[in-house]
């Protein structure tokens, strides 16, 4: 085979392997269990808990709208993770087709385009990863810093977790 077009997906597949969503060709039994437990706890259970949150939300439209947007973002992430898990064979088949002779080229111009595409993909991935990490860090740390500096009431940074009774919220916001 010629040029490896699917190399541009290496970063994505590595992260999916770390998260337990995309195993190697022959995963160990520990990896299989880790993958299933991780996906169960951090995707499905998280969405279930967040769904419970809707029942306890205050009846204010602006609060409900914010929580609903975040909820559908989580459901979208869950559907992507489950698609990779349940449709793994089809995705592998598509990636294998990209490496078949039909998509190989001997033309230097096409090889140059593929190489530039890989470089741009890696560059854009680094930008997206940097912005995502920065935004998440600010989203989690800023409420705590504002609380320390200006004595503003501390709130949970991502979700309201309205199903937690108010008498226990302080215990979760200020662990002993």
PDB file of N, CA and C in Angstrom, residues 25-120:
ATOM      1  N   UNK A  25      -6.487  -3.991  18.307  1.00  0.00           N
ATOM      2  CA  UNK A  25      -7.035  -5.149  17.602  1.00  0.00           C
ATOM      3  C   UNK A  25      -7.285  -6.327  18.531  1.00  0.00           C
ATOM      4  N   UNK A  26      -6.388  -6.590  19.454  1.00  0.00           N
ATOM      5  CA  UNK A  26      -6.548  -7.689  20.411  1.00  0.00           C
ATOM      6  C   UNK A  26      -6.451  -7.145  21.836  1.00  0.00           C
ATOM      7  N   UNK A  27      -7.528  -6.540  22.341  1.00  0.00           N
ATOM      8  CA  UNK A  27      -7.449  -5.953  23.684  1.00  0.00           C
ATOM      9  C   UNK A  27      -7.407  -7.029  24.762  1.00  0.00           C
ATOM     10  N   UNK A  28      -6.746  -6.699  25.865  1.00  0.00           N
ATOM     11  CA  UNK A  28      -6.708  -7.635  26.989  1.00  0.00           C
ATOM     12  C   UNK A  28      -8.065  -7.626  27.689  1.00  0.00           C
ATOM     13  N   UNK A  29      -8.301  -8.622  28.510  1.00  0.00           N
ATOM     14  CA  UNK A  29      -9.569  -8.722  29.225  1.00  0.00           C
ATOM     15  C   UNK A  29      -9.726  -7.555  30.191  1.00  0.00           C
ATOM     16  N   UNK A  30      -8.599  -7.069  30.755  1.00  0.00           N
ATOM     17  CA  UNK A  30      -8.650  -5.919  31.664  1.00  0.00           C
ATOM     18  C   UNK A  30      -9.097  -4.665  30.924  1.00  0.00           C
ATOM     19  N   UNK A  31      -8.592  -4.493  29.704  1.00  0.00           N
ATOM     20  CA  UNK A  31      -8.971  -3.330  28.912  1.00  0.00           C
ATOM     21  C   UNK A  31     -10.453  -3.376  28.567  1.00  0.00           C
ATOM     22  N   UNK A  32     -10.951  -4.546  28.231  1.00  0.00           N
ATOM     23  CA  UNK A  32     -12.371  -4.688  27.896  1.00  0.00           C
ATOM     24  C   UNK A  32     -13.233  -4.303  29.095  1.00  0.00           C
ATOM     25  N   UNK A  33     -12.871  -4.800  30.285  1.00  0.00           N
ATOM     26  CA  UNK A  33     -13.633  -4.450  31.486  1.00  0.00           C
ATOM     27  C   UNK A  33     -13.500  -2.968  31.814  1.00  0.00           C
ATOM     28  N   UNK A  34     -12.290  -2.436  31.711  1.00  0.00           N
ATOM     29  CA  UNK A  34     -12.078  -1.014  31.952  1.00  0.00           C
ATOM     30  C   UNK A  34     -12.934  -0.186  31.012  1.00  0.00           C
ATOM     31  N   UNK A  35     -12.945  -0.557  29.749  1.00  0.00           N
ATOM     32  CA  UNK A  35     -13.711   0.172  28.747  1.00  0.00           C
ATOM     33  C   UNK A  35     -15.190   0.191  29.095  1.00  0.00           C
ATOM     34  N   UNK A  36     -15.723  -0.951  29.419  1.00  0.00           N
ATOM     35  CA  UNK A  36     -17.158  -1.017  29.718  1.00  0.00           C
ATOM     36  C   UNK A  36     -17.502  -0.258  30.992  1.00  0.00           C
ATOM     37  N   UNK A  37     -16.684  -0.392  32.023  1.00  0.00           N
ATOM     38  CA  UNK A  37     -16.948   0.313  33.280  1.00  0.00           C
ATOM     39  C   UNK A  37     -16.825   1.819  33.078  1.00  0.00           C
ATOM     40  N   UNK A  38     -15.790   2.248  32.363  1.00  0.00           N
ATOM     41  CA  UNK A  38     -15.594   3.675  32.130  1.00  0.00           C
ATOM     42  C   UNK A  38     -16.765   4.274  31.364  1.00  0.00           C
ATOM     43  N   UNK A  39     -17.148   3.628  30.282  1.00  0.00           N
ATOM     44  CA  UNK A  39     -18.251   4.148  29.479  1.00  0.00           C
ATOM     45  C   UNK A  39     -19.546   4.146  30.282  1.00  0.00           C
ATOM     46  N   UNK A  40     -19.770   3.108  31.070  1.00  0.00           N
ATOM     47  CA  UNK A  40     -20.978   3.051  31.890  1.00  0.00           C
ATOM     48  C   UNK A  40     -21.009   4.188  32.903  1.00  0.00           C
ATOM     49  N   UNK A  41     -19.930   4.368  33.637  1.00  0.00           N
ATOM     50  CA  UNK A  41     -19.920   5.374  34.704  1.00  0.00           C
ATOM     51  C   UNK A  41     -19.908   6.790  34.150  1.00  0.00           C
ATOM     52  N   UNK A  42     -19.001   7.063  33.232  1.00  0.00           N
ATOM     53  CA  UNK A  42     -18.792   8.440  32.829  1.00  0.00           C
ATOM     54  C   UNK A  42     -19.634   8.903  31.655  1.00  0.00           C
ATOM     55  N   UNK A  43     -20.411   8.076  31.080  1.00  0.00           N
ATOM     56  CA  UNK A  43     -21.302   8.548  30.019  1.00  0.00           C
ATOM     57  C   UNK A  43     -22.750   8.257  30.366  1.00  0.00           C
ATOM     58  N   UNK A  44     -23.093   7.006  30.474  1.00  0.00           N
ATOM     59  CA  UNK A  44     -24.495   6.648  30.688  1.00  0.00           C
ATOM     60  C   UNK A  44     -24.973   7.103  32.060  1.00  0.00           C
ATOM     61  N   UNK A  45     -24.238   6.780  33.117  1.00  0.00           N
ATOM     62  CA  UNK A  45     -24.651   7.155  34.463  1.00  0.00           C
ATOM     63  C   UNK A  45     -24.690   8.671  34.620  1.00  0.00           C
ATOM     64  N   UNK A  46     -23.743   9.366  34.014  1.00  0.00           N
ATOM     65  CA  UNK A  46     -23.720  10.824  34.082  1.00  0.00           C
ATOM     66  C   UNK A  46     -24.974  11.416  33.447  1.00  0.00           C
ATOM     67  N   UNK A  47     -25.377  10.900  32.297  1.00  0.00           N
ATOM     68  CA  UNK A  47     -26.583  11.406  31.639  1.00  0.00           C
ATOM     69  C   UNK A  47     -27.825  11.063  32.459  1.00  0.00           C
ATOM     70  N   UNK A  48     -27.853   9.896  33.086  1.00  0.00           N
ATOM     71  CA  UNK A  48     -28.993   9.525  33.938  1.00  0.00           C
ATOM     72  C   UNK A  48     -29.094  10.480  35.124  1.00  0.00           C
ATOM     73  N   UNK A  49     -27.985  10.762  35.780  1.00  0.00           N
ATOM     74  CA  UNK A  49     -28.003  11.694  36.914  1.00  0.00           C
ATOM     75  C   UNK A  49     -28.411  13.084  36.446  1.00  0.00           C
ATOM     76  N   UNK A  50     -27.913  13.487  35.320  1.00  0.00           N
ATOM     77  CA  UNK A  50     -28.267  14.809  34.807  1.00  0.00           C
ATOM     78  C   UNK A  50     -29.739  14.869  34.412  1.00  0.00           C
ATOM     79  N   UNK A  51     -30.296  13.758  33.942  1.00  0.00           N
ATOM     80  CA  UNK A  51     -31.728  13.705  33.639  1.00  0.00           C
ATOM     81  C   UNK A  51     -32.541  13.864  34.914  1.00  0.00           C
ATOM     82  N   UNK A  52     -32.095  13.246  35.999  1.00  0.00           N
ATOM     83  CA  UNK A  52     -32.772  13.424  37.290  1.00  0.00           C
ATOM     84  C   UNK A  52     -32.766  14.886  37.710  1.00  0.00           C
ATOM     85  N   UNK A  53     -31.742  15.593  37.340  1.00  0.00           N
ATOM     86  CA  UNK A  53     -31.609  16.998  37.703  1.00  0.00           C
ATOM     87  C   UNK A  53     -32.778  17.826  37.170  1.00  0.00           C
ATOM     88  N   UNK A  54     -33.316  17.473  36.010  1.00  0.00           N
ATOM     89  CA  UNK A  54     -34.408  18.248  35.424  1.00  0.00           C
ATOM     90  C   UNK A  54     -35.658  18.242  36.286  1.00  0.00           C
ATOM     91  N   UNK A  55     -35.903  17.182  36.982  1.00  0.00           N
ATOM     92  CA  UNK A  55     -37.092  17.096  37.830  1.00  0.00           C
ATOM     93  C   UNK A  55     -37.033  18.114  38.970  1.00  0.00           C
ATOM     94  N   UNK A  56     -35.839  18.406  39.449  1.00  0.00           N
ATOM     95  CA  UNK A  56     -35.668  19.274  40.605  1.00  0.00           C
ATOM     96  C   UNK A  56     -35.283  20.709  40.251  1.00  0.00           C
ATOM     97  N   UNK A  57     -35.212  21.035  38.972  1.00  0.00           N
ATOM     98  CA  UNK A  57     -34.830  22.392  38.580  1.00  0.00           C
ATOM     99  C   UNK A  57     -35.899  23.397  38.992  1.00  0.00           C
ATOM    100  N   UNK A  58     -35.480  24.622  39.363  1.00  0.00           N
ATOM    101  CA  UNK A  58     -36.472  25.671  39.615  1.00  0.00           C
ATOM    102  C   UNK A  58     -37.215  26.001  38.320  1.00  0.00           C
ATOM    103  N   UNK A  59     -38.435  26.422  38.442  1.00  0.00           N
ATOM    104  CA  UNK A  59     -39.272  26.692  37.266  1.00  0.00           C
ATOM    105  C   UNK A  59     -38.987  28.078  36.695  1.00  0.00           C
ATOM    106  N   UNK A  60     -37.758  28.302  36.285  1.00  0.00           N
ATOM    107  CA  UNK A  60     -37.355  29.554  35.651  1.00  0.00           C
ATOM    108  C   UNK A  60     -36.794  29.218  34.274  1.00  0.00           C
ATOM    109  N   UNK A  61     -37.287  29.917  33.273  1.00  0.00           N
ATOM    110  CA  UNK A  61     -36.944  29.590  31.893  1.00  0.00           C
ATOM    111  C   UNK A  61     -35.444  29.724  31.613  1.00  0.00           C
ATOM    112  N   UNK A  62     -34.808  30.793  32.113  1.00  0.00           N
ATOM    113  CA  UNK A  62     -33.384  30.986  31.803  1.00  0.00           C
ATOM    114  C   UNK A  62     -32.522  29.884  32.422  1.00  0.00           C
ATOM    115  N   UNK A  63     -32.886  29.417  33.607  1.00  0.00           N
ATOM    116  CA  UNK A  63     -32.144  28.310  34.226  1.00  0.00           C
ATOM    117  C   UNK A  63     -32.387  27.029  33.441  1.00  0.00           C
ATOM    118  N   UNK A  64     -33.641  26.787  33.096  1.00  0.00           N
ATOM    119  CA  UNK A  64     -33.994  25.567  32.370  1.00  0.00           C
ATOM    120  C   UNK A  64     -33.324  25.533  30.995  1.00  0.00           C
ATOM    121  N   UNK A  65     -33.285  26.684  30.303  1.00  0.00           N
ATOM    122  CA  UNK A  65     -32.676  26.737  28.968  1.00  0.00           C
ATOM    123  C   UNK A  65     -31.182  26.432  29.035  1.00  0.00           C
ATOM    124  N   UNK A  66     -30.488  27.029  30.010  1.00  0.00           N
ATOM    125  CA  UNK A  66     -29.050  26.751  30.153  1.00  0.00           C
ATOM    126  C   UNK A  66     -28.793  25.276  30.425  1.00  0.00           C
ATOM    127  N   UNK A  67     -29.554  24.716  31.335  1.00  0.00           N
ATOM    128  CA  UNK A  67     -29.368  23.308  31.688  1.00  0.00           C
ATOM    129  C   UNK A  67     -29.729  22.393  30.515  1.00  0.00           C
ATOM    130  N   UNK A  68     -30.743  22.780  29.737  1.00  0.00           N
ATOM    131  CA  UNK A  68     -31.171  21.968  28.599  1.00  0.00           C
ATOM    132  C   UNK A  68     -30.100  21.931  27.506  1.00  0.00           C
ATOM    133  N   UNK A  69     -29.463  23.065  27.251  1.00  0.00           N
ATOM    134  CA  UNK A  69     -28.388  23.106  26.252  1.00  0.00           C
ATOM    135  C   UNK A  69     -27.245  22.188  26.670  1.00  0.00           C
ATOM    136  N   UNK A  70     -26.854  22.276  27.935  1.00  0.00           N
ATOM    137  CA  UNK A  70     -25.778  21.421  28.430  1.00  0.00           C
ATOM    138  C   UNK A  70     -26.187  19.952  28.385  1.00  0.00           C
ATOM    139  N   UNK A  71     -27.442  19.677  28.694  1.00  0.00           N
ATOM    140  CA  UNK A  71     -27.945  18.305  28.678  1.00  0.00           C
ATOM    141  C   UNK A  71     -27.847  17.701  27.276  1.00  0.00           C
ATOM    142  N   UNK A  72     -28.290  18.442  26.271  1.00  0.00           N
ATOM    143  CA  UNK A  72     -28.239  17.905  24.913  1.00  0.00           C
ATOM    144  C   UNK A  72     -26.799  17.771  24.411  1.00  0.00           C
ATOM    145  N   UNK A  73     -25.900  18.606  24.904  1.00  0.00           N
ATOM    146  CA  UNK A  73     -24.482  18.426  24.589  1.00  0.00           C
ATOM    147  C   UNK A  73     -23.990  17.098  25.143  1.00  0.00           C
ATOM    148  N   UNK A  74     -24.397  16.781  26.375  1.00  0.00           N
ATOM    149  CA  UNK A  74     -24.003  15.508  26.986  1.00  0.00           C
ATOM    150  C   UNK A  74     -24.616  14.319  26.259  1.00  0.00           C
ATOM    151  N   UNK A  75     -25.858  14.441  25.856  1.00  0.00           N
ATOM    152  CA  UNK A  75     -26.506  13.350  25.125  1.00  0.00           C
ATOM    153  C   UNK A  75     -25.815  13.149  23.772  1.00  0.00           C
ATOM    154  N   UNK A  76     -25.408  14.237  23.132  1.00  0.00           N
ATOM    155  CA  UNK A  76     -24.662  14.129  21.877  1.00  0.00           C
ATOM    156  C   UNK A  76     -23.329  13.421  22.065  1.00  0.00           C
ATOM    157  N   UNK A  77     -22.619  13.754  23.136  1.00  0.00           N
ATOM    158  CA  UNK A  77     -21.348  13.075  23.430  1.00  0.00           C
ATOM    159  C   UNK A  77     -21.579  11.599  23.721  1.00  0.00           C
ATOM    160  N   UNK A  78     -22.650  11.287  24.441  1.00  0.00           N
ATOM    161  CA  UNK A  78     -22.982   9.887  24.725  1.00  0.00           C
ATOM    162  C   UNK A  78     -23.268   9.132  23.436  1.00  0.00           C
ATOM    163  N   UNK A  79     -24.021   9.751  22.526  1.00  0.00           N
ATOM    164  CA  UNK A  79     -24.346   9.059  21.276  1.00  0.00           C
ATOM    165  C   UNK A  79     -23.094   8.804  20.440  1.00  0.00           C
ATOM    166  N   UNK A  80     -22.133   9.726  20.474  1.00  0.00           N
ATOM    167  CA  UNK A  80     -20.876   9.504  19.745  1.00  0.00           C
ATOM    168  C   UNK A  80     -20.091   8.349  20.345  1.00  0.00           C
ATOM    169  N   UNK A  81     -20.003   8.332  21.666  1.00  0.00           N
ATOM    170  CA  UNK A  81     -19.266   7.245  22.326  1.00  0.00           C
ATOM    171  C   UNK A  81     -19.922   5.904  22.036  1.00  0.00           C
ATOM    172  N   UNK A  82     -21.243   5.854  22.126  1.00  0.00           N
ATOM    173  CA  UNK A  82     -21.946   4.595  21.865  1.00  0.00           C
ATOM    174  C   UNK A  82     -21.844   4.191  20.395  1.00  0.00           C
ATOM    175  N   UNK A  83     -21.811   5.181  19.485  1.00  0.00           N
ATOM    176  CA  UNK A  83     -21.648   4.859  18.066  1.00  0.00           C
ATOM    177  C   UNK A  83     -20.293   4.204  17.819  1.00  0.00           C
ATOM    178  N   UNK A  84     -19.241   4.725  18.445  1.00  0.00           N
ATOM    179  CA  UNK A  84     -17.925   4.106  18.291  1.00  0.00           C
ATOM    180  C   UNK A  84     -17.891   2.714  18.890  1.00  0.00           C
ATOM    181  N   UNK A  85     -18.626   2.508  19.963  1.00  0.00           N
ATOM    182  CA  UNK A  85     -18.618   1.191  20.601  1.00  0.00           C
ATOM    183  C   UNK A  85     -19.411   0.182  19.781  1.00  0.00           C
ATOM    184  N   UNK A  86     -20.632   0.547  19.387  1.00  0.00           N
ATOM    185  CA  UNK A  86     -21.505  -0.407  18.714  1.00  0.00           C
ATOM    186  C   UNK A  86     -21.230  -0.536  17.219  1.00  0.00           C
ATOM    187  N   UNK A  87     -20.671   0.493  16.609  1.00  0.00           N
ATOM    188  CA  UNK A  87     -20.398   0.455  15.169  1.00  0.00           C
ATOM    189  C   UNK A  87     -18.900   0.360  14.878  1.00  0.00           C
ATOM    190  N   UNK A  88     -18.152  -0.181  15.811  1.00  0.00           N
ATOM    191  CA  UNK A  88     -16.696  -0.264  15.687  1.00  0.00           C
ATOM    192  C   UNK A  88     -16.280  -0.995  14.412  1.00  0.00           C
ATOM    193  N   UNK A  89     -16.939  -2.096  14.108  1.00  0.00           N
ATOM    194  CA  UNK A  89     -16.559  -2.877  12.922  1.00  0.00           C
ATOM    195  C   UNK A  89     -16.788  -2.087  11.638  1.00  0.00           C
ATOM    196  N   UNK A  90     -17.878  -1.333  11.572  1.00  0.00           N
ATOM    197  CA  UNK A  90     -18.147  -0.533  10.375  1.00  0.00           C
ATOM    198  C   UNK A  90     -17.136   0.603  10.230  1.00  0.00           C
ATOM    199  N   UNK A  91     -16.773   1.230  11.346  1.00  0.00           N
ATOM    200  CA  UNK A  91     -15.773   2.300  11.291  1.00  0.00           C
ATOM    201  C   UNK A  91     -14.425   1.732  10.857  1.00  0.00           C
ATOM    202  N   UNK A  92     -14.052   0.571  11.392  1.00  0.00           N
ATOM    203  CA  UNK A  92     -12.796  -0.071  10.977  1.00  0.00           C
ATOM    204  C   UNK A  92     -12.822  -0.398   9.487  1.00  0.00           C
ATOM    205  N   UNK A  93     -13.969  -0.856   9.003  1.00  0.00           N
ATOM    206  CA  UNK A  93     -14.101  -1.188   7.584  1.00  0.00           C
ATOM    207  C   UNK A  93     -13.918   0.067   6.727  1.00  0.00           C
ATOM    208  N   UNK A  94     -14.491   1.193   7.162  1.00  0.00           N
ATOM    209  CA  UNK A  94     -14.330   2.444   6.412  1.00  0.00           C
ATOM    210  C   UNK A  94     -12.872   2.902   6.415  1.00  0.00           C
ATOM    211  N   UNK A  95     -12.211   2.800   7.570  1.00  0.00           N
ATOM    212  CA  UNK A  95     -10.805   3.188   7.637  1.00  0.00           C
ATOM    213  C   UNK A  95      -9.945   2.272   6.769  1.00  0.00           C
ATOM    214  N   UNK A  96     -10.276   0.987   6.743  1.00  0.00           N
ATOM    215  CA  UNK A  96      -9.541   0.045   5.901  1.00  0.00           C
ATOM    216  C   UNK A  96      -9.750   0.374   4.421  1.00  0.00           C
ATOM    217  N   UNK A  97     -10.973   0.792   4.057  1.00  0.00           N
ATOM    218  CA  UNK A  97     -11.241   1.160   2.662  1.00  0.00           C
ATOM    219  C   UNK A  97     -10.406   2.363   2.237  1.00  0.00           C
ATOM    220  N   UNK A  98     -10.167   3.300   3.157  1.00  0.00           N
ATOM    221  CA  UNK A  98      -9.333   4.452   2.817  1.00  0.00           C
ATOM    222  C   UNK A  98      -7.904   4.047   2.487  1.00  0.00           C
ATOM    223  N   UNK A  99      -7.469   2.920   3.002  1.00  0.00           N
ATOM    224  CA  UNK A  99      -6.119   2.438   2.741  1.00  0.00           C
ATOM    225  C   UNK A  99      -6.064   1.476   1.558  1.00  0.00           C
ATOM    226  N   UNK A 100      -7.197   1.202   0.919  1.00  0.00           N
ATOM    227  CA  UNK A 100      -7.205   0.275  -0.214  1.00  0.00           C
ATOM    228  C   UNK A 100      -6.572   0.937  -1.440  1.00  0.00           C
ATOM    229  N   UNK A 101      -6.339   0.130  -2.460  1.00  0.00           N
ATOM    230  CA  UNK A 101      -5.672   0.602  -3.678  1.00  0.00           C
ATOM    231  C   UNK A 101      -6.468   1.683  -4.403  1.00  0.00           C
ATOM    232  N   UNK A 102      -7.773   1.675  -4.252  1.00  0.00           N
ATOM    233  CA  UNK A 102      -8.613   2.663  -4.943  1.00  0.00           C
ATOM    234  C   UNK A 102      -8.239   4.080  -4.530  1.00  0.00           C
ATOM    235  N   UNK A 103      -7.924   4.267  -3.257  1.00  0.00           N
ATOM    236  CA  UNK A 103      -7.649   5.601  -2.734  1.00  0.00           C
ATOM    237  C   UNK A 103      -6.159   5.933  -2.688  1.00  0.00           C
ATOM    238  N   UNK A 104      -5.308   5.070  -3.213  1.00  0.00           N
ATOM    239  CA  UNK A 104      -3.870   5.334  -3.234  1.00  0.00           C
ATOM    240  C   UNK A 104      -3.525   6.115  -4.496  1.00  0.00           C
ATOM    241  N   UNK A 105      -2.524   6.932  -4.376  1.00  0.00           N
ATOM    242  CA  UNK A 105      -2.134   7.761  -5.507  1.00  0.00           C
ATOM    243  C   UNK A 105      -0.623   7.713  -5.704  1.00  0.00           C
ATOM    244  N   UNK A 106      -0.221   7.810  -6.951  1.00  0.00           N
ATOM    245  CA  UNK A 106       1.195   7.926  -7.290  1.00  0.00           C
ATOM    246  C   UNK A 106       1.524   9.350  -7.719  1.00  0.00           C
ATOM    247  N   UNK A 107       0.499  10.169  -7.869  1.00  0.00           N
ATOM    248  CA  UNK A 107       0.670  11.548  -8.306  1.00  0.00           C
ATOM    249  C   UNK A 107       1.282  12.382  -7.170  1.00  0.00           C
ATOM    250  N   UNK A 108       2.409  13.030  -7.412  1.00  0.00           N
ATOM    251  CA  UNK A 108       3.054  13.821  -6.352  1.00  0.00           C
ATOM    252  C   UNK A 108       2.163  14.956  -5.825  1.00  0.00           C
ATOM    253  N   UNK A 109       1.347  15.513  -6.700  1.00  0.00           N
ATOM    254  CA  UNK A 109       0.452  16.602  -6.271  1.00  0.00           C
ATOM    255  C   UNK A 109      -0.583  16.098  -5.265  1.00  0.00           C
ATOM    256  N   UNK A 110      -1.142  14.938  -5.521  1.00  0.00           N
ATOM    257  CA  UNK A 110      -2.128  14.367  -4.596  1.00  0.00           C
ATOM    258  C   UNK A 110      -1.480  13.965  -3.272  1.00  0.00           C
ATOM    259  N   UNK A 111      -0.276  13.422  -3.330  1.00  0.00           N
ATOM    260  CA  UNK A 111       0.447  13.055  -2.108  1.00  0.00           C
ATOM    261  C   UNK A 111       0.748  14.309  -1.288  1.00  0.00           C
ATOM    262  N   UNK A 112       1.099  15.397  -1.988  1.00  0.00           N
ATOM    263  CA  UNK A 112       1.349  16.666  -1.300  1.00  0.00           C
ATOM    264  C   UNK A 112       0.075  17.168  -0.614  1.00  0.00           C
ATOM    265  N   UNK A 113      -1.063  17.056  -1.296  1.00  0.00           N
ATOM    266  CA  UNK A 113      -2.343  17.470  -0.699  1.00  0.00           C
ATOM    267  C   UNK A 113      -2.676  16.648   0.544  1.00  0.00           C
ATOM    268  N   UNK A 114      -2.430  15.355   0.473  1.00  0.00           N
ATOM    269  CA  UNK A 114      -2.699  14.483   1.626  1.00  0.00           C
ATOM    270  C   UNK A 114      -1.793  14.861   2.793  1.00  0.00           C
ATOM    271  N   UNK A 115      -0.527  15.113   2.497  1.00  0.00           N
ATOM    272  CA  UNK A 115       0.423  15.487   3.551  1.00  0.00           C
ATOM    273  C   UNK A 115       0.011  16.809   4.193  1.00  0.00           C
ATOM    274  N   UNK A 116      -0.372  17.789   3.377  1.00  0.00           N
ATOM    275  CA  UNK A 116      -0.826  19.073   3.918  1.00  0.00           C
ATOM    276  C   UNK A 116      -2.103  18.909   4.737  1.00  0.00           C
ATOM    277  N   UNK A 117      -2.984  18.036   4.279  1.00  0.00           N
ATOM    278  CA  UNK A 117      -4.212  17.776   5.029  1.00  0.00           C
ATOM    279  C   UNK A 117      -3.935  17.191   6.401  1.00  0.00           C
ATOM    280  N   UNK A 118      -2.966  16.278   6.466  1.00  0.00           N
ATOM    281  CA  UNK A 118      -2.578  15.692   7.761  1.00  0.00           C
ATOM    282  C   UNK A 118      -1.999  16.752   8.690  1.00  0.00           C
ATOM    283  N   UNK A 119      -1.128  17.598   8.136  1.00  0.00           N
ATOM    284  CA  UNK A 119      -0.518  18.651   8.954  1.00  0.00           C
ATOM    285  C   UNK A 119      -1.575  19.626   9.463  1.00  0.00           C
ATOM    286  N   UNK A 120      -2.503  20.015   8.593  1.00  0.00           N
ATOM    287  CA  UNK A 120      -3.563  20.934   9.015  1.00  0.00           C
ATOM    288  C   UNK A 120      -4.477  20.284  10.043  1.00  0.00           C
TER     289      UNK A 120
END
